[in-house]
Coordinates of N, CA and C in Angstrom, one line a residue:
M145 N -83.8 33.9 2.4 CA -82.6 33.5 3.2 C -81.5 33.1 2.3
F146 N -80.3 33.6 2.6 CA -79.1 33.3 1.8 C -78.6 31.9 2.2
K147 N -78.1 31.2 1.1 CA -77.5 29.9 1.4 C -76.0 29.9 1.0
H148 N -75.6 30.8 0.1 CA -74.3 30.9 -0.5 C -73.8 32.3 -0.4
V149 N -72.4 32.5 -0.3 CA -71.8 33.8 -0.2 C -70.7 33.8 -1.3
F150 N -70.8 34.9 -2.1 CA -69.8 35.1 -3.2 C -69.2 36.5 -3.0
L151 N -67.9 36.6 -3.3 CA -67.2 37.9 -3.3 C -66.9 38.3 -4.8
T152 N -67.0 39.6 -5.1 CA -66.7 40.0 -6.4 C -65.8 41.3 -6.2
G153 N -65.1 41.6 -7.3 CA -64.3 42.8 -7.3 C -63.3 42.7 -8.4
P154 N -62.6 43.7 -8.7 CA -61.6 43.7 -9.8 C -60.4 42.8 -9.5
P155 N -59.7 42.3 -10.5 CA -58.5 41.5 -10.2 C -57.5 42.2 -9.3
G156 N -56.9 41.4 -8.4 CA -55.9 41.9 -7.5 C -56.3 42.7 -6.3
V157 N -57.7 42.7 -6.1 CA -58.2 43.5 -4.9 C -58.2 42.7 -3.6
G158 N -57.9 41.4 -3.7 CA -57.8 40.6 -2.5 C -58.9 39.6 -2.2
K159 N -59.6 39.2 -3.2 CA -60.7 38.3 -3.0 C -60.2 36.9 -2.5
T160 N -59.2 36.4 -3.1 CA -58.6 35.1 -2.7 C -58.1 35.2 -1.3
T161 N -57.4 36.2 -1.0 CA -56.9 36.4 0.4 C -58.0 36.4 1.4
L162 N -59.1 37.1 1.1 CA -60.2 37.1 2.0 C -60.9 35.8 2.2
V163 N -61.0 35.0 1.1 CA -61.5 33.7 1.1 C -60.6 32.8 2.0
Q164 N -59.3 32.9 1.9 CA -58.4 32.1 2.7 C -58.5 32.5 4.2
K165 N -58.6 33.8 4.5 CA -58.8 34.2 5.9 C -60.1 33.7 6.4
A166 N -61.2 33.7 5.6 CA -62.5 33.1 6.1 C -62.4 31.6 6.3
C167 N -61.6 30.9 5.5 CA -61.4 29.5 5.7 C -60.7 29.2 7.0
E168 N -59.7 30.0 7.3 CA -58.9 29.8 8.5 C -59.8 30.0 9.7
A169 N -60.7 31.1 9.7 CA -61.6 31.4 10.8 C -62.6 30.3 10.9
L170 N -63.1 29.8 9.8 CA -64.1 28.7 9.9 C -63.5 27.4 10.5
V171 N -62.4 27.0 10.0 CA -61.7 25.8 10.5 C -61.4 25.9 12.0
S172 N -60.9 27.1 12.4 CA -60.6 27.3 13.8 C -61.8 27.3 14.7
S173 N -63.0 27.5 14.1 CA -64.2 27.5 14.9 C -64.9 26.1 14.7
G174 N -64.2 25.1 14.1 CA -64.8 23.8 14.0 C -65.7 23.5 12.8
V175 N -65.7 24.4 11.9 CA -66.6 24.2 10.7 C -65.8 23.5 9.6
G176 N -66.4 22.4 9.0 CA -65.7 21.7 8.0 C -65.7 22.5 6.7
V177 N -64.5 22.5 6.1 CA -64.3 23.3 4.8 C -63.5 22.5 3.8
E178 N -63.9 22.5 2.6 CA -63.1 21.9 1.5 C -63.4 22.7 0.2
G179 N -62.6 22.4 -0.8 CA -62.7 23.2 -2.1 C -61.3 23.6 -2.6
F180 N -61.3 24.7 -3.4 CA -60.1 25.1 -4.0 C -60.1 26.6 -4.1
Y181 N -58.8 27.1 -4.3 CA -58.6 28.5 -4.7 C -57.6 28.6 -5.8
T182 N -57.5 29.8 -6.4 CA -56.5 30.0 -7.4 C -55.4 30.9 -6.9
E183 N -54.2 30.7 -7.3 CA -53.1 31.5 -6.8 C -52.2 31.9 -7.9
E184 N -51.8 33.2 -7.9 CA -50.8 33.7 -8.9 C -49.5 32.9 -8.8
V185 N -48.9 32.6 -9.9 CA -47.5 32.0 -10.0 C -46.6 33.1 -10.5
R186 N -45.6 33.4 -9.7 CA -44.6 34.4 -10.1 C -43.2 33.9 -10.3
E187 N -42.5 34.4 -11.2 CA -41.1 34.0 -11.4 C -40.4 35.3 -11.7
G188 N -39.4 35.6 -10.8 CA -38.6 36.8 -11.0 C -39.4 38.1 -10.8
G189 N -40.4 38.0 -9.9 CA -41.3 39.1 -9.7 C -42.4 39.4 -10.8
R190 N -42.4 38.5 -11.8 CA -43.4 38.7 -12.8 C -44.4 37.6 -12.8
R191 N -45.7 37.9 -13.0 CA -46.7 36.9 -13.0 C -46.6 36.1 -14.3
V192 N -46.5 34.7 -14.1 CA -46.4 33.9 -15.3 C -47.6 32.9 -15.5
G193 N -48.5 33.0 -14.5 CA -49.7 32.1 -14.6 C -50.4 32.0 -13.3
F194 N -51.3 31.0 -13.3 CA -52.1 30.7 -12.1 C -52.2 29.2 -11.8
D195 N -52.2 28.9 -10.6 CA -52.4 27.5 -10.2 C -53.7 27.3 -9.5
V196 N -54.2 26.1 -9.5 CA -55.4 25.8 -8.7 C -54.8 25.0 -7.5
V197 N -55.3 25.4 -6.3 CA -54.8 24.7 -5.1 C -55.9 24.3 -4.2
T198 N -55.9 23.0 -3.9 CA -57.0 22.5 -3.1 C -56.7 22.8 -1.6
L199 N -57.8 22.8 -0.8 CA -57.6 23.1 0.6 C -56.7 22.0 1.3
A200 N -56.6 20.9 0.6 CA -55.8 19.8 1.2 C -54.3 20.0 0.8
G201 N -54.1 21.0 0.0 CA -52.7 21.3 -0.4 C -52.2 20.8 -1.7
E202 N -53.1 20.1 -2.5 CA -52.7 19.7 -3.8 C -52.7 20.9 -4.8
R203 N -51.8 20.9 -5.7 CA -51.6 22.0 -6.6 C -51.4 21.5 -8.0
G204 N -52.0 22.3 -9.0 CA -51.9 22.0 -10.4 C -52.0 23.3 -11.2
H205 N -51.6 23.2 -12.4 CA -51.6 24.4 -13.3 C -53.1 24.7 -13.7
L206 N -53.4 26.0 -13.6 CA -54.6 26.5 -14.2 C -54.3 27.1 -15.6
S207 N -53.2 28.0 -15.6 CA -52.8 28.6 -16.8 C -51.4 29.1 -16.7
R208 N -50.8 29.3 -17.9 CA -49.4 29.9 -18.0 C -49.4 30.8 -19.2
I209 N -48.4 31.7 -19.1 CA -48.2 32.6 -20.3 C -47.9 31.8 -21.5
S210 N -48.5 32.1 -22.6 CA -48.2 31.4 -23.8 C -46.8 31.6 -24.3
T211 N -46.1 30.5 -24.7 CA -44.8 30.7 -25.3 C -44.8 30.3 -26.7
S212 N -45.9 29.6 -27.2 CA -45.9 29.2 -28.6 C -46.8 30.2 -29.4
H213 N -46.6 30.1 -30.7 CA -47.4 31.0 -31.5 C -48.3 30.1 -32.4
G214 N -48.5 28.9 -32.0 CA -49.4 28.0 -32.8 C -50.8 28.1 -32.4
R215 N -51.6 27.2 -32.8 CA -53.1 27.2 -32.5 C -53.2 26.9 -31.0
R216 N -54.0 27.8 -30.3 CA -54.2 27.6 -28.9 C -55.7 27.5 -28.7
E217 N -56.1 26.4 -28.0 CA -57.6 26.2 -27.8 C -58.2 27.1 -26.8
Y218 N -57.6 27.2 -25.6 CA -58.3 28.0 -24.5 C -57.3 29.0 -24.0
T219 N -57.6 30.3 -24.3 CA -56.8 31.4 -23.9 C -57.6 32.5 -23.3
V220 N -57.0 33.2 -22.3 CA -57.6 34.4 -21.7 C -56.4 35.4 -21.7
G221 N -56.5 36.4 -22.5 CA -55.4 37.3 -22.6 C -54.1 36.6 -23.1
Q222 N -53.1 36.7 -22.3 CA -51.8 36.1 -22.7 C -51.6 34.7 -22.1
Y223 N -52.7 34.2 -21.4 CA -52.6 33.0 -20.6 C -53.3 31.8 -21.4
V224 N -52.6 30.7 -21.4 CA -53.2 29.5 -22.0 C -53.7 28.6 -20.8
V225 N -55.0 28.3 -20.9 CA -55.6 27.5 -19.8 C -55.3 26.0 -20.0
D226 N -54.8 25.4 -18.9 CA -54.5 24.0 -18.9 C -55.7 23.2 -18.4
L227 N -56.7 23.0 -19.3 CA -58.0 22.4 -18.9 C -57.8 21.1 -18.2
P228 N -57.0 20.1 -18.8 CA -56.9 18.8 -18.2 C -56.4 18.9 -16.7
S229 N -55.4 19.8 -16.5 CA -54.8 19.9 -15.2 C -55.9 20.5 -14.2
F230 N -56.6 21.5 -14.6 CA -57.6 22.1 -13.8 C -58.7 21.1 -13.4
E231 N -59.2 20.4 -14.5 CA -60.3 19.5 -14.3 C -59.9 18.3 -13.4
S232 N -58.7 17.8 -13.6 CA -58.3 16.7 -12.8 C -58.1 17.0 -11.3
L233 N -57.9 18.2 -11.0 CA -57.7 18.6 -9.6 C -59.1 19.1 -9.0
A234 N -59.8 20.0 -9.7 CA -61.0 20.6 -9.2 C -62.2 19.7 -9.2
L235 N -62.4 19.0 -10.3 CA -63.7 18.3 -10.4 C -63.9 17.2 -9.4
P236 N -62.9 16.4 -9.0 CA -63.1 15.4 -8.0 C -63.6 16.0 -6.6
L237 N -63.3 17.2 -6.4 CA -63.7 17.9 -5.1 C -65.3 18.0 -5.1
F238 N -65.9 18.2 -6.3 CA -67.3 18.3 -6.3 C -68.1 17.0 -6.2
R239 N -67.4 15.9 -6.4 CA -68.1 14.6 -6.4 C -68.5 14.1 -5.0
H240 N -67.7 14.5 -4.0 CA -68.0 14.1 -2.7 C -68.0 15.3 -1.7
V241 N -68.9 16.3 -2.0 CA -68.9 17.4 -1.2 C -69.6 17.0 0.2
S242 N -68.7 16.9 1.2 CA -69.2 16.4 2.5 C -69.0 17.4 3.6
R243 N -68.3 18.5 3.3 CA -68.1 19.5 4.3 C -69.2 20.5 4.3
T244 N -69.3 21.3 5.4 CA -70.3 22.2 5.6 C -70.2 23.4 4.6
V245 N -68.9 23.9 4.4 CA -68.7 25.0 3.5 C -67.7 24.5 2.4
F246 N -68.1 24.8 1.2 CA -67.4 24.4 0.0 C -66.8 25.7 -0.7
I247 N -65.5 25.8 -0.9 CA -64.9 26.9 -1.5 C -64.7 26.8 -3.0
I248 N -65.2 27.8 -3.7 CA -65.0 27.8 -5.2 C -64.4 29.2 -5.5
D249 N -63.0 29.2 -5.7 CA -62.3 30.5 -6.0 C -61.5 30.2 -7.2
E250 N -62.0 30.5 -8.4 CA -63.1 31.3 -8.7 C -63.9 30.8 -9.8
I251 N -65.1 31.4 -10.0 CA -65.8 31.1 -11.2 C -65.5 32.2 -12.2
G252 N -64.5 32.0 -13.0 CA -64.1 33.1 -14.0 C -63.9 32.5 -15.4
K253 N -63.4 33.4 -16.2 CA -63.2 33.0 -17.7 C -62.5 31.7 -17.9
M254 N -61.3 31.6 -17.1 CA -60.5 30.4 -17.3 C -61.2 29.1 -17.0
E255 N -61.9 29.1 -15.8 CA -62.6 28.0 -15.3 C -63.8 27.6 -16.2
L256 N -64.4 28.6 -16.8 CA -65.6 28.4 -17.5 C -65.4 27.8 -18.9
F257 N -64.1 27.5 -19.3 CA -63.9 26.7 -20.5 C -64.3 25.3 -20.2
S258 N -64.4 24.9 -19.0 CA -64.8 23.5 -18.6 C -66.3 23.3 -18.5
Q259 N -66.9 22.6 -19.4 CA -68.4 22.3 -19.3 C -68.7 21.5 -18.1
A260 N -67.7 20.6 -17.7 CA -67.9 19.7 -16.6 C -67.9 20.6 -15.3
F261 N -67.1 21.6 -15.2 CA -67.0 22.5 -14.1 C -68.3 23.3 -14.0
I262 N -68.8 23.8 -15.1 CA -70.1 24.5 -15.1 C -71.2 23.6 -14.5
R263 N -71.3 22.4 -15.0 CA -72.3 21.5 -14.5 C -72.2 21.2 -13.0
A264 N -70.9 21.0 -12.6 CA -70.6 20.7 -11.2 C -71.0 21.9 -10.3
V265 N -70.7 23.1 -10.7 CA -71.1 24.3 -9.9 C -72.6 24.4 -9.8
R266 N -73.3 24.2 -10.9 CA -74.8 24.3 -10.9 C -75.4 23.3 -9.9
Q267 N -74.9 22.0 -10.0 CA -75.4 21.0 -9.2 C -75.1 21.3 -7.7
T268 N -74.0 21.8 -7.4 CA -73.6 22.1 -6.0 C -74.4 23.3 -5.5
L269 N -74.7 24.3 -6.3 CA -75.5 25.4 -5.9 C -76.9 25.0 -5.6
D270 N -77.4 24.0 -6.5 CA -78.8 23.6 -6.3 C -79.0 22.5 -5.2
G271 N -77.9 21.8 -4.9 CA -77.9 20.8 -3.8 C -78.1 21.4 -2.5
S272 N -78.5 20.6 -1.5 CA -78.8 21.2 -0.2 C -77.7 20.9 0.8
S273 N -76.7 20.2 0.4 CA -75.7 19.6 1.4 C -74.7 20.6 1.9
C274 N -74.5 21.8 1.3 CA -73.4 22.6 1.7 C -73.7 24.1 1.4
T275 N -72.9 24.9 2.1 CA -72.9 26.4 1.8 C -71.7 26.7 1.0
I276 N -71.8 27.4 -0.1 CA -70.7 27.8 -0.9 C -70.1 29.2 -0.6
L277 N -68.8 29.2 -0.4 CA -68.1 30.5 -0.3 C -67.3 30.6 -1.6
G278 N -67.6 31.5 -2.5 CA -66.8 31.6 -3.7 C -66.5 33.0 -4.2
T279 N -65.9 33.1 -5.3 CA -65.6 34.4 -5.9 C -66.0 34.4 -7.4
I280 N -66.4 35.6 -7.8 CA -66.8 35.8 -9.2 C -66.2 37.1 -9.7
P281 N -65.9 37.3 -10.9 CA -65.3 38.5 -11.4 C -66.4 39.6 -11.5
V282 N -66.0 40.9 -11.6 CA -66.9 42.0 -11.8 C -67.3 41.9 -13.3
P283 N -68.6 42.3 -13.6 CA -69.0 42.3 -15.0 C -68.2 43.2 -15.8
R284 N -67.6 42.7 -16.9 CA -66.8 43.5 -17.9 C -67.0 42.9 -19.2
G285 N -67.3 43.7 -20.2 CA -67.5 43.2 -21.5 C -68.6 42.2 -21.6
K286 N -68.4 41.1 -22.4 CA -69.5 40.2 -22.6 C -69.8 39.4 -21.3
P287 N -71.1 39.4 -20.9 CA -71.5 38.7 -19.7 C -71.1 37.2 -19.7
L288 N -70.6 36.6 -18.6 CA -70.3 35.2 -18.5 C -71.6 34.5 -17.9
G289 N -72.2 33.6 -18.7 CA -73.4 33.0 -18.3 C -73.6 32.5 -16.9
L290 N -72.7 31.7 -16.4 CA -72.7 31.1 -15.1 C -72.5 32.2 -14.0
V291 N -71.6 33.1 -14.3 CA -71.4 34.2 -13.3 C -72.7 35.0 -13.1
E292 N -73.3 35.3 -14.2 CA -74.6 36.1 -14.1 C -75.7 35.3 -13.4
E293 N -75.7 34.0 -13.6 CA -76.7 33.1 -12.9 C -76.4 33.2 -11.4
V294 N -75.2 33.1 -11.0 CA -74.8 33.1 -9.6 C -75.2 34.5 -9.0
R295 N -74.8 35.5 -9.7 CA -75.1 36.9 -9.2 C -76.6 37.1 -9.0
S296 N -77.4 36.5 -9.9 CA -78.9 36.8 -9.8 C -79.7 35.8 -9.0
R297 N -79.0 34.8 -8.4 CA -79.7 33.8 -7.6 C -80.2 34.5 -6.3
R298 N -81.4 34.2 -5.9 CA -82.0 34.7 -4.6 C -81.4 34.2 -3.4
D299 N -80.7 33.0 -3.5 CA -80.1 32.4 -2.3 C -78.6 32.7 -2.2
V300 N -78.1 33.7 -3.0 CA -76.7 34.1 -3.0 C -76.6 35.5 -2.5
K301 N -75.7 35.8 -1.5 CA -75.3 37.1 -1.1 C -74.0 37.4 -1.7
V302 N -73.9 38.5 -2.4 CA -72.7 39.0 -3.1 C -72.1 40.2 -2.4
F303 N -70.8 40.0 -2.0 CA -70.1 41.1 -1.3 C -69.1 41.7 -2.4
T304 N -68.9 43.0 -2.4 CA -67.9 43.6 -3.3 C -66.7 43.9 -2.5
E305 N -65.6 43.3 -2.9 CA -64.3 43.4 -2.1 C -63.6 44.7 -2.6
N306 N -63.3 45.5 -1.6 CA -62.6 46.8 -2.0 C -61.5 47.0 -0.9
R307 N -60.9 46.0 -0.4 CA -59.8 46.0 0.6 C -60.3 46.6 1.9
N308 N -61.6 46.7 2.1 CA -62.1 47.1 3.4 C -62.3 45.9 4.3
A309 N -62.7 46.1 5.5 CA -62.8 45.0 6.5 C -64.2 44.2 6.3
L310 N -64.2 43.4 5.3 CA -65.4 42.6 5.0 C -65.4 41.2 5.7
L311 N -64.3 40.8 6.3 CA -64.2 39.5 6.8 C -65.3 39.2 7.8
Q312 N -65.5 40.1 8.7 CA -66.6 39.9 9.8 C -67.9 39.8 9.1
D313 N -68.2 40.6 8.1 CA -69.5 40.5 7.5 C -69.7 39.2 6.8
I314 N -68.7 38.7 6.1 CA -68.7 37.5 5.4 C -68.9 36.3 6.4
L315 N -68.1 36.3 7.5 CA -68.3 35.2 8.5 C -69.6 35.2 9.1
S316 N -70.2 36.4 9.4 CA -71.5 36.5 10.0 C -72.6 35.9 9.1
T317 N -72.5 36.3 7.8 CA -73.4 35.8 6.8 C -73.3 34.3 6.6
L318 N -72.0 33.8 6.6 CA -71.8 32.3 6.5 C -72.4 31.6 7.7
Q319 N -72.3 32.2 8.9 CA -72.8 31.6 10.1 C -74.4 31.5 10.0
E320 N -75.0 32.6 9.5 CA -76.4 32.6 9.3 C -76.8 31.5 8.2
C321 N -76.0 31.4 7.2 CA -76.3 30.4 6.1 C -76.2 29.0 6.8
L322 N -75.2 28.7 7.6 CA -75.0 27.4 8.2 C -76.1 27.1 9.2
K323 N -76.6 28.1 10.0 CA -77.7 27.9 10.9 C -78.9 27.5 10.2
H324 N -79.2 28.3 9.1 CA -80.4 28.0 8.3 C -80.4 26.6 7.6
S325 N -79.2 26.3 7.1 CA -79.1 25.0 6.4 C -79.2 23.8 7.4
S326 N -78.7 24.0 8.6 CA -78.8 22.9 9.6 C -80.2 22.7 10.1
H327 N -81.0 23.7 10.0 CA -82.4 23.5 10.4 C -83.2 22.8 9.3
N328 N -82.7 22.9 8.1 CA -83.5 22.3 7.0 C -83.0 20.9 6.7
Q329 N -82.2 20.3 7.5 CA -81.7 18.9 7.2 C -82.4 17.9 8.0

């Protein structure tokens, strides 16, 4: 039986949008939801970075295009990851997971620079208090340890997003996860 639902697909295919739609549908049906998603930041029509946004509406930097040519500790392509900003916003959400569905968008290269984030995700996956709806990148190049762990878990259902109507499938699977987890408490 699945306990968690993850979406995968190439960048820009609509994973975050689908997660946001699923959140809206869950909330409107009375399901408690908390967590975070990542959002592109654009200036003048050009992507300049990503923010992490909590479902409560708090926002902080995840990454920005590098403007310096000095030593950079955490980079993914042209983006410099703002680890303190990400951790200060995302990590407290894991400390008191009290809602039925917890959103993690996404478990990707930028987020995986944080060892505390990796530990928090593992603890939440192994805990019994919530169902996770999250996103993971498609496998490319060197495998990402935690992403492959999530993908291979027997209690995780992975949907591949390709701009088709997956919302109903995801919501049905989440409802099954929720039914199953409420019987086990």
